[in-house]
mmCIF file of C-alpha atoms (C1' of nucleotides) in Angstrom:
data_model
loop_
_atom_site.group_PDB
_atom_site.id
_atom_site.type_symbol
_atom_site.label_atom_id
_atom_site.label_comp_id
_atom_site.label_asym_id
_atom_site.label_seq_id
_atom_site.Cartn_x
_atom_site.Cartn_y
_atom_site.Cartn_z
ATOM 1 C CA MET A 1 -54.438 150.386 18.473
ATOM 2 C CA LYS A 2 -55.643 149.747 21.974
ATOM 3 C CA TYR A 3 -59.042 150.592 23.307
ATOM 4 C CA SER A 4 -57.600 153.076 25.840
ATOM 5 C CA GLU A 5 -55.676 154.947 23.015
ATOM 6 C CA LEU A 6 -58.727 155.233 20.804
ATOM 7 C CA LYS A 7 -60.689 156.505 23.800
ATOM 8 C CA GLN A 8 -57.868 158.994 24.506
ATOM 9 C CA ASN A 9 -57.952 160.061 20.872
ATOM 10 C CA LEU A 10 -61.636 160.911 20.997
ATOM 11 C CA LYS A 11 -61.324 162.835 24.244
ATOM 12 C CA GLU A 12 -58.424 164.861 22.895
ATOM 13 C CA HIS A 13 -60.765 166.091 20.211
ATOM 14 C CA LYS A 14 -63.419 166.906 22.676
ATOM 15 C CA LEU A 15 -65.689 164.122 21.502
ATOM 16 C CA ARG A 16 -67.807 162.082 23.860
ATOM 17 C CA VAL A 17 -66.872 158.404 23.842
ATOM 18 C CA THR A 18 -69.589 156.162 22.449
ATOM 19 C CA ASP A 19 -69.702 152.729 20.775
ATOM 20 C CA CYS A 20 -70.319 154.089 17.309
ATOM 21 C CA ARG A 21 -67.460 156.532 17.514
ATOM 22 C CA MET A 22 -65.097 154.029 18.884
ATOM 23 C CA ASP A 23 -65.887 151.547 16.193
ATOM 24 C CA VAL A 24 -65.730 154.067 13.419
ATOM 25 C CA LEU A 25 -62.368 155.499 14.640
ATOM 26 C CA GLU A 26 -60.955 152.063 15.022
ATOM 27 C CA HIS A 27 -62.030 151.216 11.453
ATOM 28 C CA PHE A 28 -60.339 154.227 10.027
ATOM 29 C CA GLN A 29 -57.168 153.325 11.990
ATOM 30 C CA GLN A 30 -57.151 149.810 10.705
ATOM 31 C CA GLN A 31 -58.086 150.521 7.118
ATOM 32 C CA LYS A 32 -55.320 153.059 6.670
ATOM 33 C CA ARG A 33 -57.137 154.616 3.748
ATOM 34 C CA ALA A 34 -59.876 157.146 3.022
ATOM 35 C CA LEU A 35 -63.418 155.977 3.521
ATOM 36 C CA SER A 36 -66.648 157.124 2.127
ATOM 37 C CA PHE A 37 -70.017 157.307 3.939
ATOM 38 C CA ARG A 38 -70.926 154.282 1.874
ATOM 39 C CA ASP A 39 -68.008 152.283 3.196
ATOM 40 C CA LEU A 40 -69.205 152.922 6.755
ATOM 41 C CA GLU A 41 -72.797 152.221 6.001
ATOM 42 C CA ASP A 42 -71.825 148.780 4.596
ATOM 43 C CA ARG A 43 -69.473 148.033 7.429
ATOM 44 C CA PHE A 44 -71.626 149.182 10.298
ATOM 45 C CA GLN A 45 -75.131 148.089 9.612
ATOM 46 C CA GLU A 46 -75.792 147.935 13.317
ATOM 47 C CA TYR A 47 -75.803 151.730 13.525
ATOM 48 C CA ASP A 48 -78.316 154.015 11.946
ATOM 49 C CA ARG A 49 -77.450 155.884 8.763
ATOM 50 C CA VAL A 50 -78.100 159.102 10.408
ATOM 51 C CA THR A 51 -75.788 158.303 13.346
ATOM 52 C CA LEU A 52 -72.970 157.504 10.834
ATOM 53 C CA TYR A 53 -73.563 160.810 9.028
ATOM 54 C CA ARG A 54 -73.402 162.668 12.264
ATOM 55 C CA THR A 55 -70.410 160.747 13.458
ATOM 56 C CA LEU A 56 -68.509 161.746 10.301
ATOM 57 C CA HIS A 57 -69.592 165.308 10.569
ATOM 58 C CA SER A 58 -68.519 165.646 14.253
ATOM 59 C CA PHE A 59 -65.244 163.951 13.531
ATOM 60 C CA GLU A 60 -64.602 166.375 10.726
ATOM 61 C CA GLU A 61 -65.682 169.338 12.739
ATOM 62 C CA ASN A 62 -63.349 168.400 15.521
ATOM 63 C CA GLY A 63 -60.363 167.885 13.283
ATOM 64 C CA LEU A 64 -60.135 164.165 13.624
ATOM 65 C CA LEU A 65 -60.916 163.551 9.984
ATOM 66 C CA HIS A 66 -60.737 165.772 6.944
ATOM 67 C CA LYS A 67 -62.803 165.719 3.819
ATOM 68 C CA ILE A 68 -60.945 164.729 0.688
ATOM 69 C CA PRO A 69 -62.264 166.238 -2.630
ATOM 70 C CA GLY A 70 -63.522 163.535 -4.826
ATOM 71 C CA ASP A 71 -64.961 163.785 -8.351
ATOM 72 C CA SER A 72 -67.204 160.847 -7.808
ATOM 73 C CA GLY A 73 -69.816 162.924 -6.175
ATOM 74 C CA SER A 74 -69.831 161.400 -2.717
ATOM 75 C CA ALA A 75 -67.384 162.723 -0.136
ATOM 76 C CA VAL A 76 -64.519 160.736 1.142
ATOM 77 C CA TYR A 77 -62.961 161.113 4.533
ATOM 78 C CA GLY A 78 -59.331 160.529 5.533
ATOM 79 C CA LEU A 79 -57.506 160.184 8.810
ATOM 80 C CA CYS A 80 -54.088 161.629 8.278
ATOM 81 C CA ASN A 81 -51.217 160.837 10.591
ATOM 82 C CA SER A 82 -50.266 164.380 10.395
ATOM 83 C CA CYS A 83 -53.696 165.538 11.455
ATOM 84 C CA GLY A 84 -52.903 167.042 14.758
ATOM 85 C CA VAL A 85 -55.205 169.350 16.634
ATOM 86 C CA GLU A 86 -53.217 172.426 15.767
ATOM 87 C CA SER A 87 -52.299 171.550 12.068
ATOM 88 C CA HIS A 88 -55.697 172.311 10.529
ATOM 89 C CA HIS A 89 -54.325 174.267 7.671
ATOM 90 C CA HIS A 90 -51.661 171.916 6.342
ATOM 91 C CA ASN A 91 -51.651 170.978 2.787
ATOM 92 C CA HIS A 92 -53.133 167.631 2.038
ATOM 93 C CA MET A 93 -51.847 165.141 -0.484
ATOM 94 C CA HIS A 94 -53.804 162.167 -1.413
ATOM 95 C CA PHE A 95 -53.369 159.299 -3.839
ATOM 96 C CA LYS A 96 -56.333 157.871 -5.609
ATOM 97 C CA CYS A 97 -55.955 154.592 -7.451
ATOM 98 C CA THR A 98 -57.669 154.636 -10.849
ATOM 99 C CA SER A 99 -57.885 150.854 -10.780
ATOM 100 C CA CYS A 100 -59.298 149.901 -7.427
ATOM 101 C CA GLY A 101 -60.604 153.233 -6.386
ATOM 102 C CA VAL A 102 -58.856 153.374 -3.052
ATOM 103 C CA THR A 103 -57.785 156.716 -1.769
ATOM 104 C CA GLU A 104 -54.915 156.932 0.612
ATOM 105 C CA CYS A 105 -53.058 159.737 2.384
ATOM 106 C CA ILE A 106 -49.525 160.346 1.275
ATOM 107 C CA ASP A 107 -47.662 160.999 4.504
ATOM 108 C CA THR A 108 -44.307 161.523 2.937
ATOM 109 C CA PRO A 109 -43.501 165.171 3.531
ATOM 110 C CA ILE A 110 -43.259 166.647 0.134
ATOM 111 C CA ASN A 111 -42.435 170.217 -0.260
ATOM 112 C CA ILE A 112 -45.366 171.525 -2.311
ATOM 113 C CA PRO A 113 -44.034 174.370 -4.498
ATOM 114 C CA SER A 114 -45.065 177.908 -3.968
ATOM 115 C CA VAL A 115 -47.499 178.351 -6.796
ATOM 116 C CA SER A 116 -47.358 181.607 -8.702
ATOM 117 C CA LEU A 117 -50.954 182.735 -8.739
ATOM 118 C CA PRO A 118 -52.342 185.562 -10.871
ATOM 119 C CA LYS A 119 -52.194 189.025 -9.323
ATOM 120 C CA ASP A 120 -54.496 189.717 -6.388
ATOM 121 C CA TYR A 121 -55.148 186.029 -5.704
ATOM 122 C CA LYS A 122 -54.331 184.872 -2.149
ATOM 123 C CA MET A 123 -53.743 181.218 -1.366
ATOM 124 C CA SER A 124 -54.649 179.754 1.946
ATOM 125 C CA ASP A 125 -53.998 176.071 1.389
ATOM 126 C CA MET A 126 -54.275 173.490 -1.329
ATOM 127 C CA ASP A 127 -55.460 169.954 -2.038
ATOM 128 C CA VAL A 128 -53.426 167.779 -4.174
ATOM 129 C CA ILE A 129 -54.934 164.576 -5.564
ATOM 130 C CA ILE A 130 -52.599 162.259 -7.408
ATOM 131 C CA ASN A 131 -54.196 159.770 -9.654
ATOM 132 C CA GLY A 132 -52.583 156.580 -10.732
ATOM 133 C CA LEU A 133 -51.925 152.991 -9.698
ATOM 134 C CA CYS A 134 -51.385 151.960 -6.042
ATOM 135 C CA LYS A 135 -48.725 149.468 -4.997
ATOM 136 C CA LEU A 136 -51.246 146.614 -5.207
ATOM 137 C CA CYS A 137 -52.644 147.406 -8.618
ATOM 138 C CA ASN A 138 -49.311 148.227 -10.049
ATOM 139 C CA ASN A 139 -48.083 144.658 -9.599
ATOM 140 C CA MET B 1 -67.699 183.691 -29.244
ATOM 141 C CA LYS B 2 -69.585 183.528 -32.480
ATOM 142 C CA TYR B 3 -72.329 180.981 -33.198
ATOM 143 C CA SER B 4 -70.313 179.373 -35.924
ATOM 144 C CA GLU B 5 -67.325 178.948 -33.714
ATOM 145 C CA LEU B 6 -69.360 177.252 -30.938
ATOM 146 C CA LYS B 7 -70.850 174.929 -33.601
ATOM 147 C CA GLN B 8 -67.473 174.168 -34.845
ATOM 148 C CA ASN B 9 -66.349 173.427 -31.274
ATOM 149 C CA LEU B 10 -69.076 170.889 -30.771
ATOM 150 C CA LYS B 11 -68.485 169.176 -34.099
ATOM 151 C CA GLU B 12 -64.749 168.873 -33.363
ATOM 152 C CA HIS B 13 -65.663 166.890 -30.282
ATOM 153 C CA LYS B 14 -68.029 164.643 -32.345
ATOM 154 C CA LEU B 15 -71.042 166.131 -30.638
ATOM 155 C CA ARG B 16 -74.306 166.666 -32.436
ATOM 156 C CA VAL B 17 -75.301 170.316 -32.533
ATOM 157 C CA THR B 18 -78.451 171.133 -30.566
ATOM 158 C CA ASP B 19 -79.965 174.117 -28.889
ATOM 159 C CA CYS B 20 -79.185 172.847 -25.431
ATOM 160 C CA ARG B 21 -75.540 172.094 -26.157
ATOM 161 C CA MET B 22 -74.993 175.370 -27.897
ATOM 162 C CA ASP B 23 -76.478 177.245 -24.988
ATOM 163 C CA VAL B 24 -74.595 175.345 -22.364
ATOM 164 C CA LEU B 25 -71.319 175.639 -24.218
ATOM 165 C CA GLU B 26 -71.765 179.363 -24.722
ATOM 166 C CA HIS B 27 -72.576 179.768 -21.060
ATOM 167 C CA PHE B 28 -69.285 178.087 -20.050
ATOM 168 C CA GLN B 29 -67.383 180.276 -22.506
ATOM 169 C CA GLN B 30 -68.964 183.416 -21.148
ATOM 170 C CA GLN B 31 -68.746 182.636 -17.430
ATOM 171 C CA LYS B 32 -65.075 181.762 -17.584
ATOM 172 C CA ARG B 33 -65.354 179.688 -14.392
ATOM 173 C CA ALA B 34 -66.285 176.266 -13.289
ATOM 174 C CA LEU B 35 -69.944 175.494 -13.188
ATOM 175 C CA SER B 36 -71.946 173.004 -11.158
ATOM 176 C CA PHE B 37 -75.033 171.136 -12.345
ATOM 177 C CA ARG B 38 -76.994 173.417 -10.072
ATOM 178 C CA ASP B 39 -75.580 176.501 -11.898
ATOM 179 C CA LEU B 40 -76.926 175.134 -15.197
ATOM 180 C CA GLU B 41 -80.199 174.047 -13.689
ATOM 181 C CA ASP B 42 -80.821 177.570 -12.442
ATOM 182 C CA ARG B 43 -79.767 179.245 -15.657
ATOM 183 C CA PHE B 44 -81.539 176.953 -18.080
ATOM 184 C CA GLN B 45 -84.920 176.249 -16.748
ATOM 185 C CA GLU B 46 -86.232 175.804 -20.226
ATOM 186 C CA TYR B 47 -84.342 172.562 -20.554
ATOM 187 C CA ASP B 48 -85.107 169.416 -18.712
ATOM 188 C CA ARG B 49 -82.890 168.528 -15.829
ATOM 189 C CA VAL B 50 -82.117 165.161 -17.332
ATOM 190 C CA THR B 51 -81.116 166.810 -20.532
ATOM 191 C CA LEU B 52 -78.620 169.007 -18.663
ATOM 192 C CA TYR B 53 -77.260 166.001 -16.814
ATOM 193 C CA ARG B 54 -76.726 164.186 -20.150
ATOM 194 C CA THR B 55 -75.290 167.264 -21.731
ATOM 195 C CA LEU B 56 -72.623 167.570 -19.009
ATOM 196 C CA HIS B 57 -71.879 163.816 -19.182
ATOM 197 C CA SER B 58 -71.427 163.862 -22.947
ATOM 198 C CA PHE B 59 -69.321 167.028 -22.791
ATOM 199 C CA GLU B 60 -67.108 165.373 -20.246
ATOM 200 C CA GLU B 61 -66.950 162.071 -22.107
ATOM 201 C CA ASN B 62 -65.852 163.859 -25.293
ATOM 202 C CA GLY B 63 -63.180 165.953 -23.582
ATOM 203 C CA LEU B 64 -64.972 169.284 -23.868
ATOM 204 C CA LEU B 65 -65.250 169.691 -20.105
ATOM 205 C CA HIS B 66 -63.548 167.998 -17.291
ATOM 206 C CA LYS B 67 -64.693 167.260 -13.820
ATOM 207 C CA ILE B 68 -63.141 169.184 -10.995
ATOM 208 C CA PRO B 69 -62.974 167.342 -7.662
ATOM 209 C CA GLY B 70 -65.009 169.279 -5.124
ATOM 210 C CA ASP B 71 -65.429 168.459 -1.423
ATOM 211 C CA SER B 72 -68.953 169.821 -1.395
ATOM 212 C CA GLY B 73 -70.300 166.574 -2.753
ATOM 213 C CA SER B 74 -71.561 167.911 -6.000
ATOM 214 C CA ALA B 75 -69.380 167.814 -9.039
ATOM 215 C CA VAL B 76 -68.134 170.916 -10.705
ATOM 216 C CA TYR B 77 -67.257 171.194 -14.332
ATOM 217 C CA GLY B 78 -64.614 173.340 -15.992
ATOM 218 C CA LEU B 79 -63.809 174.355 -19.531
ATOM 219 C CA CYS B 80 -60.084 174.828 -19.662
ATOM 220 C CA ASN B 81 -58.507 176.788 -22.483
ATOM 221 C CA SER B 82 -55.827 174.174 -22.502
ATOM 222 C CA CYS B 83 -58.360 171.380 -22.956
ATOM 223 C CA GLY B 84 -57.527 170.353 -26.524
ATOM 224 C CA VAL B 85 -58.707 167.187 -28.117
ATOM 225 C CA GLU B 86 -55.428 165.467 -27.627
ATOM 226 C CA SER B 87 -54.389 166.694 -24.262
ATOM 227 C CA HIS B 88 -56.604 164.601 -22.105
ATOM 228 C CA HIS B 89 -54.021 163.681 -19.538
ATOM 229 C CA HIS B 90 -52.657 167.081 -18.649
ATOM 230 C CA ASN B 91 -52.492 168.184 -15.060
ATOM 231 C CA HIS B 92 -55.256 170.360 -13.893
ATOM 232 C CA MET B 93 -54.939 173.295 -11.581
ATOM 233 C CA HIS B 94 -57.921 175.072 -10.166
ATOM 234 C CA PHE B 95 -58.547 177.853 -7.781
ATOM 235 C CA LYS B 96 -61.431 177.775 -5.418
ATOM 236 C CA CYS B 97 -62.366 180.931 -3.570
ATOM 237 C CA THR B 98 -63.275 180.244 0.045
ATOM 238 C CA SER B 99 -65.302 183.398 0.179
ATOM 239 C CA CYS B 100 -67.553 183.420 -2.896
ATOM 240 C CA GLY B 101 -67.200 179.783 -3.730
ATOM 241 C CA VAL B 102 -66.190 180.341 -7.386
ATOM 242 C CA THR B 103 -63.899 177.864 -8.957
ATOM 243 C CA GLU B 104 -61.713 178.993 -11.828
ATOM 244 C CA CYS B 105 -59.146 177.359 -14.012
ATOM 245 C CA ILE B 106 -55.611 178.528 -13.508
ATOM 246 C CA ASP B 107 -54.224 178.732 -17.008
ATOM 247 C CA THR B 108 -50.765 179.972 -16.085
ATOM 248 C CA PRO B 109 -48.548 177.131 -17.052
ATOM 249 C CA ILE B 110 -46.948 176.017 -13.832
ATOM 250 C CA ASN B 111 -44.578 173.211 -13.785
ATOM 251 C CA ILE B 112 -45.979 170.893 -11.189
ATOM 252 C CA PRO B 113 -43.131 169.118 -9.449
ATOM 253 C CA SER B 114 -42.407 165.483 -9.946
ATOM 254 C CA VAL B 115 -43.793 164.173 -6.715
ATOM 255 C CA SER B 116 -41.816 161.478 -4.996
ATOM 256 C CA LEU B 117 -44.340 158.735 -4.352
ATOM 257 C CA PRO B 118 -43.875 155.681 -2.155
ATOM 258 C CA LYS B 119 -42.311 152.622 -3.872
ATOM 259 C CA ASP B 120 -44.410 150.881 -6.450
ATOM 260 C CA TYR B 121 -46.920 153.706 -6.855
ATOM 261 C CA LYS B 122 -47.386 154.947 -10.378
ATOM 262 C CA MET B 123 -48.715 158.401 -11.072
ATOM 263 C CA SER B 124 -50.736 159.145 -14.166
ATOM 264 C CA ASP B 125 -51.976 162.695 -13.519
ATOM 265 C CA MET B 126 -52.898 164.906 -10.659
ATOM 266 C CA ASP B 127 -55.532 167.396 -9.610
ATOM 267 C CA VAL B 128 -54.409 170.478 -7.732
ATOM 268 C CA ILE B 129 -57.015 172.550 -6.013
ATOM 269 C CA ILE B 130 -55.824 175.798 -4.480
ATOM 270 C CA ASN B 131 -58.044 177.354 -1.879
ATOM 271 C CA GLY B 132 -57.941 181.003 -1.039
ATOM 272 C CA LEU B 133 -59.303 184.335 -1.959
ATOM 273 C CA CYS B 134 -60.005 185.343 -5.591
ATOM 274 C CA LYS B 135 -59.134 188.765 -6.961
ATOM 275 C CA LEU B 136 -62.603 190.092 -6.320
ATOM 276 C CA CYS B 137 -62.900 188.857 -2.717
ATOM 277 C CA ASN B 138 -59.361 189.792 -1.905
ATOM 278 C CA ASN B 139 -60.111 193.529 -2.329
ATOM 279 C "C1'" DG C 1 -76.942 157.101 42.405
ATOM 280 C "C1'" DG C 2 -78.974 161.453 40.364
ATOM 281 C "C1'" DT C 3 -78.611 165.203 37.036
ATOM 282 C "C1'" DT C 4 -77.890 167.190 32.577
ATOM 283 C "C1'" DA C 5 -76.506 167.748 28.054
ATOM 284 C "C1'" DA C 6 -75.301 165.205 24.170
ATOM 285 C "C1'" DA C 7 -75.758 161.089 21.136
ATOM 286 C "C1'" DT C 8 -78.814 157.765 19.202
ATOM 287 C "C1'" DG C 9 -82.627 155.664 16.512
ATOM 288 C "C1'" DC C 10 -86.695 156.271 13.927
ATOM 289 C "C1'" DA C 11 -89.593 158.278 10.604
ATOM 290 C "C1'" DA C 12 -90.336 161.409 7.201
ATOM 291 C "C1'" DC C 13 -88.643 164.364 4.010
ATOM 292 C "C1'" DT C 14 -85.752 167.010 0.510
ATOM 293 C "C1'" DT C 15 -82.284 166.931 -2.790
ATOM 294 C "C1'" DT C 16 -79.537 164.775 -6.218
ATOM 295 C "C1'" DC C 17 -78.911 161.652 -9.709
ATOM 296 C "C1'" DT C 18 -80.339 157.700 -12.896
ATOM 297 C "C1'" DT C 19 -83.102 154.773 -16.083
ATOM 298 C "C1'" DG C 20 -86.547 153.528 -19.551
ATOM 299 C "C1'" DC C 21 -89.171 154.825 -23.306
ATOM 300 C "C1'" DG C 22 -91.909 157.093 -26.839
ATOM 301 C "C1'" DG C 23 -91.538 161.172 -29.607
ATOM 302 C "C1'" DT C 24 -88.547 164.470 -32.124
ATOM 303 C "C1'" DA C 25 -85.038 166.564 -34.610
ATOM 304 C "C1'" DA C 26 -80.066 166.562 -36.452
ATOM 305 C "C1'" DG C 27 -77.316 164.968 -39.967
ATOM 306 C "C1'" DA C 28 -76.516 162.006 -43.879
ATOM 307 C "C1'" DT C 29 -77.680 160.439 -48.428
ATOM 308 C "C1'" DA C 30 -79.485 160.642 -52.652
ATOM 309 C "C1'" DT D 1 -85.574 169.006 -50.393
ATOM 310 C "C1'" DA D 2 -87.499 164.455 -49.376
ATOM 311 C "C1'" DT D 3 -86.433 160.560 -46.868
ATOM 312 C "C1'" DC D 4 -83.972 157.662 -43.580
ATOM 313 C "C1'" DT D 5 -81.413 156.605 -39.488
ATOM 314 C "C1'" DT D 6 -79.754 157.444 -35.193
ATOM 315 C "C1'" DA D 7 -78.875 160.336 -31.468
ATOM 316 C "C1'" DC D 8 -81.088 163.545 -28.463
ATOM 317 C "C1'" DC D 9 -85.015 165.288 -25.691
ATOM 318 C "C1'" DG D 10 -88.734 165.381 -22.289
ATOM 319 C "C1'" DC D 11 -91.510 163.069 -19.231
ATOM 320 C "C1'" DA D 12 -92.305 159.763 -15.592
ATOM 321 C "C1'" DA D 13 -90.718 156.999 -12.272
ATOM 322 C "C1'" DG D 14 -87.444 155.500 -9.090
ATOM 323 C "C1'" DA D 15 -83.002 154.947 -6.743
ATOM 324 C "C1'" DA D 16 -79.409 157.091 -3.943
ATOM 325 C "C1'" DA D 17 -77.718 160.574 -0.921
ATOM 326 C "C1'" DG D 18 -78.227 163.698 2.629
ATOM 327 C "C1'" DT D 19 -81.205 166.330 6.172
ATOM 328 C "C1'" DT D 20 -84.466 167.485 10.028
ATOM 329 C "C1'" DG D 21 -87.417 166.907 14.127
ATOM 330 C "C1'" DC D 22 -88.354 164.504 18.057
ATOM 331 C "C1'" DA D 23 -88.641 161.050 21.715
ATOM 332 C "C1'" DT D 24 -85.440 157.967 23.999
ATOM 333 C "C1'" DT D 25 -81.121 156.561 25.822
ATOM 334 C "C1'" DT D 26 -76.587 157.138 27.635
ATOM 335 C "C1'" DA D 27 -71.981 159.434 28.720
ATOM 336 C "C1'" DA D 28 -69.936 162.490 31.791
ATOM 337 C "C1'" DC D 29 -69.983 165.080 35.832
ATOM 338 C "C1'" DC D 30 -71.185 165.932 40.597
#
DNA sequence: GGTTAAATGCAACTTTCTTGCGGTAAGATA
DNA sequence: TATCTTACCGCAAGAAAGTTGCATTTAACC
């Protein structure tokens, strides 16, 4: 993705354009997978840990990234193609490879069934995490 | 649940019977909801933090509890009724209340649809986390 | 270019989780 | 029930993860 598009992307989310944010956003675009704070820390040693934390938080707060529930303890962030400004409450589907540990967004629109909850429960949205083997580890 | 039953439950999972384990297991039974390490730490100040960590880990390892993915960073553990010794690979469904934060297991057997994954991906199991209002907060 | 609010870097700190080890107690065996 | 073995416990220390405050720098706006 071109520099101008990244810049535009940040501005659309009301985020000030800085080196750190441009680099982090570009990295998410290129990697096409969910990244943890640790991933960013390893990749961008030129930026302070605190700055990376704050970058992730502001990205999340402004709807550019969303947090993916992970059982490993540390949070993982994903950049879904379907993550538009208005579509905050869509249902996320993610694939986590049990072999290599990579988490990816599943963009294939799948009609998630209307779950029959017990009486008086009200669903707002749901996270679906599919565990298994990704295309690389499955071959 | 009676003392003898708790004891039996531990033994069935090849776990040595100790005070800490009995108390923790009983607490899970009584609470009927998912508990975080923090919950246990607050509840059982008479036990060492490390002991509680190890208790959770051994319970998880031996299939008595399972880890529920949480986006808050800290892991949450649940004791499903359907968690038998043999049924390790069943699909979990959990409800997390966005108001009070309580996570519960949804025991209603719901047939989770066969998701159409991209080519070459292989699913083993899935975690489904439904967010919304629980019956207490919805009234 | 000058102004202002926001982002950054640094330091210090809190919280969360892990490891190692000596002492203790559960479970087995006789 | 006495003894033995091994797993569990508590304590201490430390590693990892995340937060806060503040002075400095810089993006965005005029």
